[in-house]
Coordinates of C-alpha atoms in Angstrom, one line a residue:
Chain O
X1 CA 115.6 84.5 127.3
X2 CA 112.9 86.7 129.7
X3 CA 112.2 85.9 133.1
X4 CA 109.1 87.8 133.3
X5 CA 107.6 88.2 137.0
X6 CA 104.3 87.4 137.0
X7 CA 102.4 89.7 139.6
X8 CA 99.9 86.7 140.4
X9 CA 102.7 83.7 139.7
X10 CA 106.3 84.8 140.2
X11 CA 109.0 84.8 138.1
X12 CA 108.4 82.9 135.2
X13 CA 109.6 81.8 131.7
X14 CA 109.1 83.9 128.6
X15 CA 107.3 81.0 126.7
X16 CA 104.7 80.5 128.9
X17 CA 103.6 84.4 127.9
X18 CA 102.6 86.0 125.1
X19 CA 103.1 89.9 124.1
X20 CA 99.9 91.9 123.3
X21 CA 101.6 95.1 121.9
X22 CA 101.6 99.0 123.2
X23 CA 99.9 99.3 126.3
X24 CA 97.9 102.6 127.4
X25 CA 96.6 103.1 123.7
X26 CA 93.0 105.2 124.9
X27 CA 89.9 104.5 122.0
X28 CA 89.3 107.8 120.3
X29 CA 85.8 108.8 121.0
X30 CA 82.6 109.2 121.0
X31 CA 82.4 107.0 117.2
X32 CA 80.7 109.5 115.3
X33 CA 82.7 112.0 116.2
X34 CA 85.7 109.8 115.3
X35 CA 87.3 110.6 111.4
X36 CA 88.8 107.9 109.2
X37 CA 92.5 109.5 109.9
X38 CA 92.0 109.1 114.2
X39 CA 90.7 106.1 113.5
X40 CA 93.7 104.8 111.6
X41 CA 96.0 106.5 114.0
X42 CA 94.2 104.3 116.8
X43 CA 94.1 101.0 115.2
X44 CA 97.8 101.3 113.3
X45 CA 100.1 103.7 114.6
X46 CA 102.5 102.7 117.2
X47 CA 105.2 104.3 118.9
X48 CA 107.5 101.1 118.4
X49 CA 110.6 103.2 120.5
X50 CA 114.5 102.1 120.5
X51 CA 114.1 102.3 124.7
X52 CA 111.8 101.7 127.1
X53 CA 108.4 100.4 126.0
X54 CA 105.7 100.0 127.8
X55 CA 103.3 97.1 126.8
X56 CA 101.0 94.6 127.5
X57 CA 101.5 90.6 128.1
X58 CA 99.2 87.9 129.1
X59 CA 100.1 84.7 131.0
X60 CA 98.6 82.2 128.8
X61 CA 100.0 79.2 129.6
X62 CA 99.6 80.8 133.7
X63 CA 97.2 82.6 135.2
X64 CA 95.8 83.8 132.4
X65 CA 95.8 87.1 133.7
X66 CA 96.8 90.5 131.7
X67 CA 99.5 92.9 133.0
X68 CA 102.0 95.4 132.0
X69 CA 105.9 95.6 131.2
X70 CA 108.0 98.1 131.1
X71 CA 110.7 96.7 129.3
X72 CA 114.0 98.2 127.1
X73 CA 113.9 97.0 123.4
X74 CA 117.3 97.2 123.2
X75 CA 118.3 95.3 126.0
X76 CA 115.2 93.3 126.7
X77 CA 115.8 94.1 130.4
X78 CA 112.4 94.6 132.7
X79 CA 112.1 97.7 133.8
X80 CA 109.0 97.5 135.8
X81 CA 106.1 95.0 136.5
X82 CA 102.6 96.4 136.8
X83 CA 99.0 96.1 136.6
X84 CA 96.9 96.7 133.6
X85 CA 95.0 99.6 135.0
X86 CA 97.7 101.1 136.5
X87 CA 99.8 104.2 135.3
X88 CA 102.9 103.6 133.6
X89 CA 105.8 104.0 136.1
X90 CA 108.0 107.2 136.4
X91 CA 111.8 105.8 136.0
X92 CA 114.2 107.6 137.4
Chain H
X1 CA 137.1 102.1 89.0
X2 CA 137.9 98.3 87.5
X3 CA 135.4 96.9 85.1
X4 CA 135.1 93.2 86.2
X5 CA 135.2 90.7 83.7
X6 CA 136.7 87.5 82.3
X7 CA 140.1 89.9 80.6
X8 CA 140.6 91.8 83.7
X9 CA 140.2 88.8 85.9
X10 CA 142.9 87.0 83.7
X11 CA 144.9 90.5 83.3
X12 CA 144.8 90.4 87.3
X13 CA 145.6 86.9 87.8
X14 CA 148.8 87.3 85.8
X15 CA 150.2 90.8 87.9
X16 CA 149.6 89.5 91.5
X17 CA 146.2 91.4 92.0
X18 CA 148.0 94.4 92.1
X19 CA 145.5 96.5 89.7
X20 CA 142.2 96.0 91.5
X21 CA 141.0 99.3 92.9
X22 CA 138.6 99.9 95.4
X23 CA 134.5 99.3 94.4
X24 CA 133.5 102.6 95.8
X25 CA 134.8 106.2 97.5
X26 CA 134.8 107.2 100.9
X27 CA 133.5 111.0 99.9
X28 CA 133.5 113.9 102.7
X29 CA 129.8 115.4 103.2
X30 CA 129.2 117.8 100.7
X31 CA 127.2 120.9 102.2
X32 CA 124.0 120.0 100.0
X33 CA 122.7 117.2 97.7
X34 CA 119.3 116.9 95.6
X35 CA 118.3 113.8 97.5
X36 CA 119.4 112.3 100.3
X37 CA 119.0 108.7 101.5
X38 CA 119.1 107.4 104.8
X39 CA 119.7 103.8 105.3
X40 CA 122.5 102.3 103.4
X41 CA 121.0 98.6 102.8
X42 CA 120.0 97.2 99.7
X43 CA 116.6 99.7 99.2
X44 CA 118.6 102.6 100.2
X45 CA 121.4 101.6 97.7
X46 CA 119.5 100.7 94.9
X47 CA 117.3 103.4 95.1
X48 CA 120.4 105.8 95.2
X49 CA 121.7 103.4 92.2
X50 CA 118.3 103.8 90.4
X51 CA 118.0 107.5 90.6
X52 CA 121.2 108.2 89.0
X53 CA 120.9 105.3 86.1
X54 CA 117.2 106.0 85.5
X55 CA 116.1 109.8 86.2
X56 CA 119.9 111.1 85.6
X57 CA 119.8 112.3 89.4
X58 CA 123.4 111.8 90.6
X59 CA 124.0 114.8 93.5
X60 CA 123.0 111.7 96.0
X61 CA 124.1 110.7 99.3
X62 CA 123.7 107.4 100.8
X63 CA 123.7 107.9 104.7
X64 CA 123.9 104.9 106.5
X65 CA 125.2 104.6 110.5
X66 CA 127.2 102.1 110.3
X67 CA 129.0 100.5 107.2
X68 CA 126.6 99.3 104.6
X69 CA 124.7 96.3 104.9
X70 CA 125.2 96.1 108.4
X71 CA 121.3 95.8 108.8
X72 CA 119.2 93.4 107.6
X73 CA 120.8 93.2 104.4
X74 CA 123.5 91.5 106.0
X75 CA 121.1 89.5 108.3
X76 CA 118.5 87.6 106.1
X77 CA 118.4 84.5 104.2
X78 CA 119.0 86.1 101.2
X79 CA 115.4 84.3 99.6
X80 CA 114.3 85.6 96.4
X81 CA 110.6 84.5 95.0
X82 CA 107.3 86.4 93.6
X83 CA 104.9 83.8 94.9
X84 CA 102.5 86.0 96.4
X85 CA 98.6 86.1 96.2
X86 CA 97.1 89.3 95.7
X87 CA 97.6 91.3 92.1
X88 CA 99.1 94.4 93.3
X89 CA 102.2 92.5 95.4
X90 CA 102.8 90.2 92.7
X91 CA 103.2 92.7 90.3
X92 CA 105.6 94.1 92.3
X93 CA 107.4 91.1 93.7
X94 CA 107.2 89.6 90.0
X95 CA 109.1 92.9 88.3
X96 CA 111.5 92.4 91.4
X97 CA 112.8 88.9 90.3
X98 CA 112.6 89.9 87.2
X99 CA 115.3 92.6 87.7
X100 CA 117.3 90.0 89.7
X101 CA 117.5 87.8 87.1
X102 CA 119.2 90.7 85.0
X103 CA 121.3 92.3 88.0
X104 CA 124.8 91.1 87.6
X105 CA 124.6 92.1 84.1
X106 CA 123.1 95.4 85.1
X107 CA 125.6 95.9 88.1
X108 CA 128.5 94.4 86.5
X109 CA 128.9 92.4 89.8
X110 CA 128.5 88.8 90.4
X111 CA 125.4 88.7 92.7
X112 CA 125.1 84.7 92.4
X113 CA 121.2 84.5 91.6
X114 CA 120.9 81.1 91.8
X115 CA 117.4 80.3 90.4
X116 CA 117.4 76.5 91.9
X117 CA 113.0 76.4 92.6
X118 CA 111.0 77.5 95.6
X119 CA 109.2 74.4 97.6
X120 CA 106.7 75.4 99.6
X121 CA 105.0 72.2 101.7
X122 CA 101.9 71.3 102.5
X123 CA 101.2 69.0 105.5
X124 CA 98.0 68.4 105.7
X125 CA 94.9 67.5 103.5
X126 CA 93.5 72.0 104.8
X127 CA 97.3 73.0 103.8
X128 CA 97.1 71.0 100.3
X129 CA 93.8 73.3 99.2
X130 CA 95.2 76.5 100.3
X131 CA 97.9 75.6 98.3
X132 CA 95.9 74.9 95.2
X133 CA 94.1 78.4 95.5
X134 CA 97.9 80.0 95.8
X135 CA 98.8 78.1 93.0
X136 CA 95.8 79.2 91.2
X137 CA 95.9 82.9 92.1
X138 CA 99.6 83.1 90.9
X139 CA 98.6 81.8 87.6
X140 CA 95.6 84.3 87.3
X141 CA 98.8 86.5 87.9
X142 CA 100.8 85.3 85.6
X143 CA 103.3 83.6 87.7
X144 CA 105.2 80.4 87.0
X145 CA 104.3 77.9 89.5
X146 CA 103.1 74.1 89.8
X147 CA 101.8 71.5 92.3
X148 CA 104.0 68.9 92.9
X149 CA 103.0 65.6 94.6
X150 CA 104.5 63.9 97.4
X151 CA 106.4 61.3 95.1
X152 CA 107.6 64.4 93.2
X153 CA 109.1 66.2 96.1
X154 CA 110.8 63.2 97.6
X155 CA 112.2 63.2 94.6
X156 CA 113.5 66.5 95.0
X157 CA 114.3 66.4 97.9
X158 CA 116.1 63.5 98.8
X159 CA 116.6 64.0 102.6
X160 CA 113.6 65.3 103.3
X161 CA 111.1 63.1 105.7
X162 CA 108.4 62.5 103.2
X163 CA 107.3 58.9 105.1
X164 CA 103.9 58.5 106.2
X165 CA 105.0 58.1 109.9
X166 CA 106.7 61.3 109.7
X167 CA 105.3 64.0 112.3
X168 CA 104.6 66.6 109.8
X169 CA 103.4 64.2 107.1
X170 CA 104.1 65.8 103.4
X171 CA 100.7 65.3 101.7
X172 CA 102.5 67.3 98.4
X173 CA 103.2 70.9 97.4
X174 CA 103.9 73.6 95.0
X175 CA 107.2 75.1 93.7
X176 CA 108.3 78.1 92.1
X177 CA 110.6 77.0 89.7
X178 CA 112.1 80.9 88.8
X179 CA 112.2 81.4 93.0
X180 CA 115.6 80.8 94.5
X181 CA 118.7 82.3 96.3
X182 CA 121.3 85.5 95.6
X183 CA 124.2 86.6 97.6
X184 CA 123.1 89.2 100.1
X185 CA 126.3 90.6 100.7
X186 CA 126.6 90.7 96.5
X187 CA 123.6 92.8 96.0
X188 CA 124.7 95.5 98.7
X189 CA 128.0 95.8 97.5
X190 CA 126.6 95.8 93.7
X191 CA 124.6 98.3 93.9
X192 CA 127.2 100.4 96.3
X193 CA 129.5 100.2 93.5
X194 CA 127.5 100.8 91.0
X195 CA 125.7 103.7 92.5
X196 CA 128.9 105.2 93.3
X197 CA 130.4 105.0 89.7
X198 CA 127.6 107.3 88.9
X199 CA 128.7 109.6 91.1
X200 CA 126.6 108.8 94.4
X201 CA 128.2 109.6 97.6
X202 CA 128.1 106.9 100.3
X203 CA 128.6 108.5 103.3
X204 CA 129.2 105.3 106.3
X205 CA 129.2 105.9 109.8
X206 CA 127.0 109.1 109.2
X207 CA 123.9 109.0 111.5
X208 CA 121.3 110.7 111.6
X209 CA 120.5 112.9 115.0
X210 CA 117.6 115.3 113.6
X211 CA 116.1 117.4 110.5
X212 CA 116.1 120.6 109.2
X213 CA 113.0 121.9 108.5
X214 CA 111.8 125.5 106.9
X215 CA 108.3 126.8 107.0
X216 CA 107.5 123.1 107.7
X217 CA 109.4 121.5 105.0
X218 CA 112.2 119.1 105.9
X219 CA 115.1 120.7 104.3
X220 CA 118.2 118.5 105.6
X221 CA 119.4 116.2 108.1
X222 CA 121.7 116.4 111.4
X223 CA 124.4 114.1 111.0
X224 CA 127.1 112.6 113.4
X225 CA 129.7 114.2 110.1
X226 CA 127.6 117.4 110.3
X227 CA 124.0 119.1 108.8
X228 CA 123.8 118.1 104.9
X229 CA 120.9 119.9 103.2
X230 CA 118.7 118.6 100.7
X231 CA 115.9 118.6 97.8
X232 CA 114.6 115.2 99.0
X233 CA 115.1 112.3 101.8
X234 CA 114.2 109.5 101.5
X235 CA 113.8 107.1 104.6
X236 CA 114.7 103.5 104.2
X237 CA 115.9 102.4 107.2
X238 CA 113.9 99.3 107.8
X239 CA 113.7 98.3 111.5
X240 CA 114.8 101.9 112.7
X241 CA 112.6 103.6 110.4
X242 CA 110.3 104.4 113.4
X243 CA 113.1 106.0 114.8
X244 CA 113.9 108.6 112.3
X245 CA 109.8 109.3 112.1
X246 CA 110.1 110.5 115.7
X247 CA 113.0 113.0 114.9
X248 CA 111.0 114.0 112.4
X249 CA 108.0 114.1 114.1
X250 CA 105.6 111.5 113.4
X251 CA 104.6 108.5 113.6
X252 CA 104.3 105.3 111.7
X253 CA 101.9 101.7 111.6
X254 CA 105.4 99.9 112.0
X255 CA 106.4 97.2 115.0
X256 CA 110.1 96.3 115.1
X257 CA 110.3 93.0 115.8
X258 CA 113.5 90.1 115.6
X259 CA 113.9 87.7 112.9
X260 CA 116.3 85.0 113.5
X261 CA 118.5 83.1 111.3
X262 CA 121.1 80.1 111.6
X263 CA 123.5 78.6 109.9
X264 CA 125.1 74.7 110.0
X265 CA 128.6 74.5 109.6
X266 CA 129.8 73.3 106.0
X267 CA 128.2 70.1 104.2
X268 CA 128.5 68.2 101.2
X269 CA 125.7 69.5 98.6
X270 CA 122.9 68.2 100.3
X271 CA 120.1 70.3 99.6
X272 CA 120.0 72.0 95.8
X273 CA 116.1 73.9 96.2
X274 CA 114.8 76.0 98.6
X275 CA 112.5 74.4 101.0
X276 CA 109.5 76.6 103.1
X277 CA 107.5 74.7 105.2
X278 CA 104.7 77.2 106.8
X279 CA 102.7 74.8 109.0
X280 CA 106.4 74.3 111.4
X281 CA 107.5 77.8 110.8
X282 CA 110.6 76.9 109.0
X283 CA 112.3 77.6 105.7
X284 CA 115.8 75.8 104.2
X285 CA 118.2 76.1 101.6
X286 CA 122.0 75.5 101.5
X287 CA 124.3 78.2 100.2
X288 CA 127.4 78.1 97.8
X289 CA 129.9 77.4 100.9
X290 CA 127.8 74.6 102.2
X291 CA 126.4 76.0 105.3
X292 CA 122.7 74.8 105.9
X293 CA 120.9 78.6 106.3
X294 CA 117.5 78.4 108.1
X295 CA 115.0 80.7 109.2
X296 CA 112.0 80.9 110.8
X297 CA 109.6 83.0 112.8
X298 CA 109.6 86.1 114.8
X299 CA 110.4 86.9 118.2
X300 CA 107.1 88.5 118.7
X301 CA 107.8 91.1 120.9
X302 CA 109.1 94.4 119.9
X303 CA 112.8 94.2 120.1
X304 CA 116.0 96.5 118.6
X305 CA 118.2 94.3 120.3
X306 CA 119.5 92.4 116.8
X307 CA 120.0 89.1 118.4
X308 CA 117.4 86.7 118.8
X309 CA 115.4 84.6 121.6
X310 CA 116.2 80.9 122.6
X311 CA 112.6 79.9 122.9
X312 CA 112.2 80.6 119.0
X313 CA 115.7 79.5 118.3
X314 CA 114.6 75.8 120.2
X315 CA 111.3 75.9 117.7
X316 CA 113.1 76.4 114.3
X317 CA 115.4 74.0 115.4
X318 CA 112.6 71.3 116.1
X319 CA 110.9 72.0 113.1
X320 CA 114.1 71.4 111.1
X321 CA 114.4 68.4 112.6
X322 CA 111.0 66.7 112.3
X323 CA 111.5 67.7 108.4
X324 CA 115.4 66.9 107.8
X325 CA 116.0 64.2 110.6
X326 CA 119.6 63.2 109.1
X327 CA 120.7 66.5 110.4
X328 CA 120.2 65.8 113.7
X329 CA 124.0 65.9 114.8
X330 CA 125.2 68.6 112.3
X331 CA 126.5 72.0 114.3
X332 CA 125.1 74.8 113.9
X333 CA 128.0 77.8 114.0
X334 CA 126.0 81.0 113.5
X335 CA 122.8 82.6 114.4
X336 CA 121.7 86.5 114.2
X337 CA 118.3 88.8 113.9
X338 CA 117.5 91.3 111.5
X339 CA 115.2 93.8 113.0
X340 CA 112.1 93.8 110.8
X341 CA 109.9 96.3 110.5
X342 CA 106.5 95.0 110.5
X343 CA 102.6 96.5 109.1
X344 CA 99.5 95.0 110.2
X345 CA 98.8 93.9 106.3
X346 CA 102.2 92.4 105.7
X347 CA 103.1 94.9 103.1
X348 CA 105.6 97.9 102.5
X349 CA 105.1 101.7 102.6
X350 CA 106.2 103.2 99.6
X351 CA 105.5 106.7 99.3
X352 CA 105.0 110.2 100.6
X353 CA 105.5 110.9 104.5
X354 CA 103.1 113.2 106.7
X355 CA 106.4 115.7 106.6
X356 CA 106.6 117.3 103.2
X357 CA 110.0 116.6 101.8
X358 CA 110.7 113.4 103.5
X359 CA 109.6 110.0 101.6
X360 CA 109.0 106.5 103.2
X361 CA 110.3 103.4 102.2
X362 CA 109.7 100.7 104.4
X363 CA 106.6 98.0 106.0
X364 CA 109.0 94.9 104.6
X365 CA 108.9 93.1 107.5
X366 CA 110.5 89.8 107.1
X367 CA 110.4 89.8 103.2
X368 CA 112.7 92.9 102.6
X369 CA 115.9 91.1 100.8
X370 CA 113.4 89.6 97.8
X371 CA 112.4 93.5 96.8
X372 CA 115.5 95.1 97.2
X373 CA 115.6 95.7 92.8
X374 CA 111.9 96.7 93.0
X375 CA 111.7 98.7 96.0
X376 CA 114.8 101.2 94.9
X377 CA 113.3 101.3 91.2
X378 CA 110.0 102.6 92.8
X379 CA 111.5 104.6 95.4
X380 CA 113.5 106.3 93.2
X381 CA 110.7 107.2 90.7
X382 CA 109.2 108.6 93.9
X383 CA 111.8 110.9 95.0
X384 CA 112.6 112.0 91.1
X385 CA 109.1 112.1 90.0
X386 CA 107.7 113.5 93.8
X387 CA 104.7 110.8 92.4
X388 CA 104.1 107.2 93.2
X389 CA 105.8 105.1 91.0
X390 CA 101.9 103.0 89.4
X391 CA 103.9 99.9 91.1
X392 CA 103.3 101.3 94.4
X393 CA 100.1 103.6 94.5
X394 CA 98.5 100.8 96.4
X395 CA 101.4 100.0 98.9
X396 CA 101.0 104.2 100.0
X397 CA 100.7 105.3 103.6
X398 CA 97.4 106.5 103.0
X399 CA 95.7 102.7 102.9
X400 CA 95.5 102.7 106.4
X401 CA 92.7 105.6 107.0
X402 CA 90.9 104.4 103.3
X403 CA 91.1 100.8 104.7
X404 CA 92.2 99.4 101.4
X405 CA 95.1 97.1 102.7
X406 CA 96.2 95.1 101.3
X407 CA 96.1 91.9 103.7
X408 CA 99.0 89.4 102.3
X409 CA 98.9 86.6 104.1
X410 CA 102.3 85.3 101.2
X411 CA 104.3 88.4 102.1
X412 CA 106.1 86.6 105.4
X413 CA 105.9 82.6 103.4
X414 CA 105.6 81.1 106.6
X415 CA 102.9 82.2 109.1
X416 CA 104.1 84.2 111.9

């Protein structure tokens, strides 16, 4: 079970969130310079890492504001809390 | 190695069980093999098991980090069906069952198929049509399956909540009558055994740190037991496949995500079919010892941790309930995750890497157990051949930049 520290709401449970994947994924661009294989590589690939991941979650049943985690898929422990437009954090 | 059967069982029974010997080797890493396989689960071993029985290849090695079937093989509820929608994955789930229904022959190992029907429940009037077109579109694929009505399924299913004032009302159904169960633990260690009495080395607590590569060609692997050089490797490590594409440098459309299952403690035969039920996100069936095995959906968050969350836990549970309401004060005495690997379109990745030498086998998501038979027939083709086995040309890594998914909405059975 996450308690996940809203940056708007405080610590909160895990099922009032829900997790919207990679975080910091930039669209390839401008389009029609874009091929079919970047274009996959956006949409598909992830970098789905045994470690710290940094990624995106929305307080749905909150706020209903976006933000970033940078959480440890094999521990599930928070590493960092963040905003959406800001850089990943540096860990030590 | 013993041949079982009904004279050595007897032969046995009479001596104490002194005579058994052991089912496979423990073999030291040989400097070089033709192919290598990483992952020792059900693909992994099958495919090994495959390559030596069906191309003659038998200078194999099985790498697998821990013992074998310590992943998801050993963490799934052990489902087996071919009810799926779209041509191409039911041609390759169908062939599947179909060499399930001949494995213990084939493997000379008892791996308990159990063909006891495939319920899949409709709750709702919306749920009841999709479930005609499923129906339908298995037929047009030349699948065995059949509606069944309300009355039919209570039938069935004796304790389940078919009562009009029931929360998740059952307005009918469809079964799969060839769909069913097989012991996980069975298929792992019949294909380990059989694989190794062909001469394939399974090589446990072996993991891989790194590749070898020459003028851009993977050539080996960097082991915890040292480097092992090879023709081939293939890659079917299921939820740590992602992993192994980063020491080899690239990357894949893959999300590793928990899938939970539970288990009651021991009852009375209670429940003799397997029972899905997609609109609570909860599927059932009993196993030989009694224990009630359920499943549901995924923790969806990306997760390596191999042990589940409560919140999910809580909704299986309450699903269960509202369908099985007798079993409201039976224990539950296990619960684990498998970590699933999971693609956008809900199907695997059978094929050639973006590193020449390495081959992928992986994408199964939460449906990996059912295609273990399948998966190592066409994997092994693959590595033998170095060509798409015409089961999988559609399931190839390629499908993502052409856009040809293939978008199977049946691959998971319940919707996540």
């Amino acid at each position: 079970m996450l308690l996940i520290a809203c940056p708007h709401c405080g610590p909160r449970d895990e099922a009032e969130f829900v997790c919207g994947g990679q975080s910091h994924i930039a669209r390839p661009g401008p389009p029609e310079q874009v091929g079919d294989a970047a274009w996959a590589r956006y949409l598909f690939e992830r970098d789905n890492p045994k470690g710290p991941h940094a990624e995106r979650w929305l307080h749905r049943h909150g706020c209903g504001q976006w933000f970033n985690l940078l959480r440890d898929t094999r521990t599930h422990a928070i590493l960092a809390v963040y905003g959406l437009t800001e850089k990943r954090p540096d860990l030590p | 190695m013993t041949r079982y059967s009904l004279w050595t069982l007897l032969r046995e029974g009479l001596s104490g069980h002194r005579g058994w010997t052991q089912a496979w080797r423990d073999p030291v890493p040989a400097a070089s093999y033709d192919v290598i396989i990483v992952g020792g689960g059900g693909h992994g071993l099958a495919t090994a098991y495959y390559l030596a029985k069906n191309h003659g290849i038998t200078r194999v090695a099985v790498l697998e980090r821990g013992w074998i079937g310590q992943g998801n093989s050993g963490r799934n509820t052990t489902v087996i069906r071919s009810n799926y929608f779209l041509p191409e994955s039911a041609a390759f789930y169908e062939f599947a069952l179909q060499l399930y229904e001949r494995s213990a022959d084939a493997l000379n190992f008892n791996t308990m198929v159990s063909q006891r029907g495939l319920i899949t429940l409709a709750h709702s009037r919306h749920d009841l049509e999709a479930a005609r077109r499923w129906v339908n579109a298995m037929h047009l694929n030349g699948i065995d399956s059949e509606m069944l009505s309300t009355a039919e399924i209570a039938r069935l299913v004796p304790f389940l909540d078919c009562s009009p004032a029931a929360r998740y009302p059952v307005h009918g159904g469809f079964m799969q009558r060839r769909g069913g169960i097989a012991r996980h633990d069975a298929v792992v260690w019949g294909y380990a055994r059989a694989a190794d009495a062909l001469g394939v080395d399974i090589l446990q607590n072996c993991e891989v740190t790194g590749f070898v590569f020459e003028r851009g060609r993977a050539v080996g692997v960097q082991t915890t037991r040292g480097t092992i050089r090879a023709g081939r490797i293939g890659l079917a490590a299921a939820g740590h496949q992602s992993v192994l594409a980063d020491l080899a440098g690239f990357r894949l459309p893959l999300v590793t995500y928990a899938l939970q299952a539970f288990v009651s403690e021991p009852l009375k035969p209670w429940l003799d079919k397997v029972v899905i039920s997609p609109a609570t996100g909860v599927y059932a069936s009993q196993s030989d010892k009694g224990e009630i095995v359920l499943g549901g959906a995924l923790d969806l968050y990306p997760s390596y941790a191999q042990r589940g969350n409560l919140p999910v836990a809580e909704q299986v549970m309450a699903g269960f309930l509202e369908l099985f309401p007798t079993l409201s004060r039976a224990r539950f005495l296990r619960q684990w995750a498998g970590m699933t690997d999971v693609v956008h379109d809900s199907s695997p990745i059978i094929g050639p890497s973006p590193v020449e030498g390495i081959w992928l086998n992986c994408g199964w998501g939460t449906g990996g157990f059912k295609a273990i038979p399948a998966g190592g027939w066409t994997f092994a083709h693959c590595l033998a051949t170095q060509a798409p086995h015409p089961l999988v040309v559609p399931f190839g890594l390629d499908r993502f930049a052409t856009g040809a998914l293939i978008d199977e909405a049946a691959a998971s059975g319940i919707a996540h």
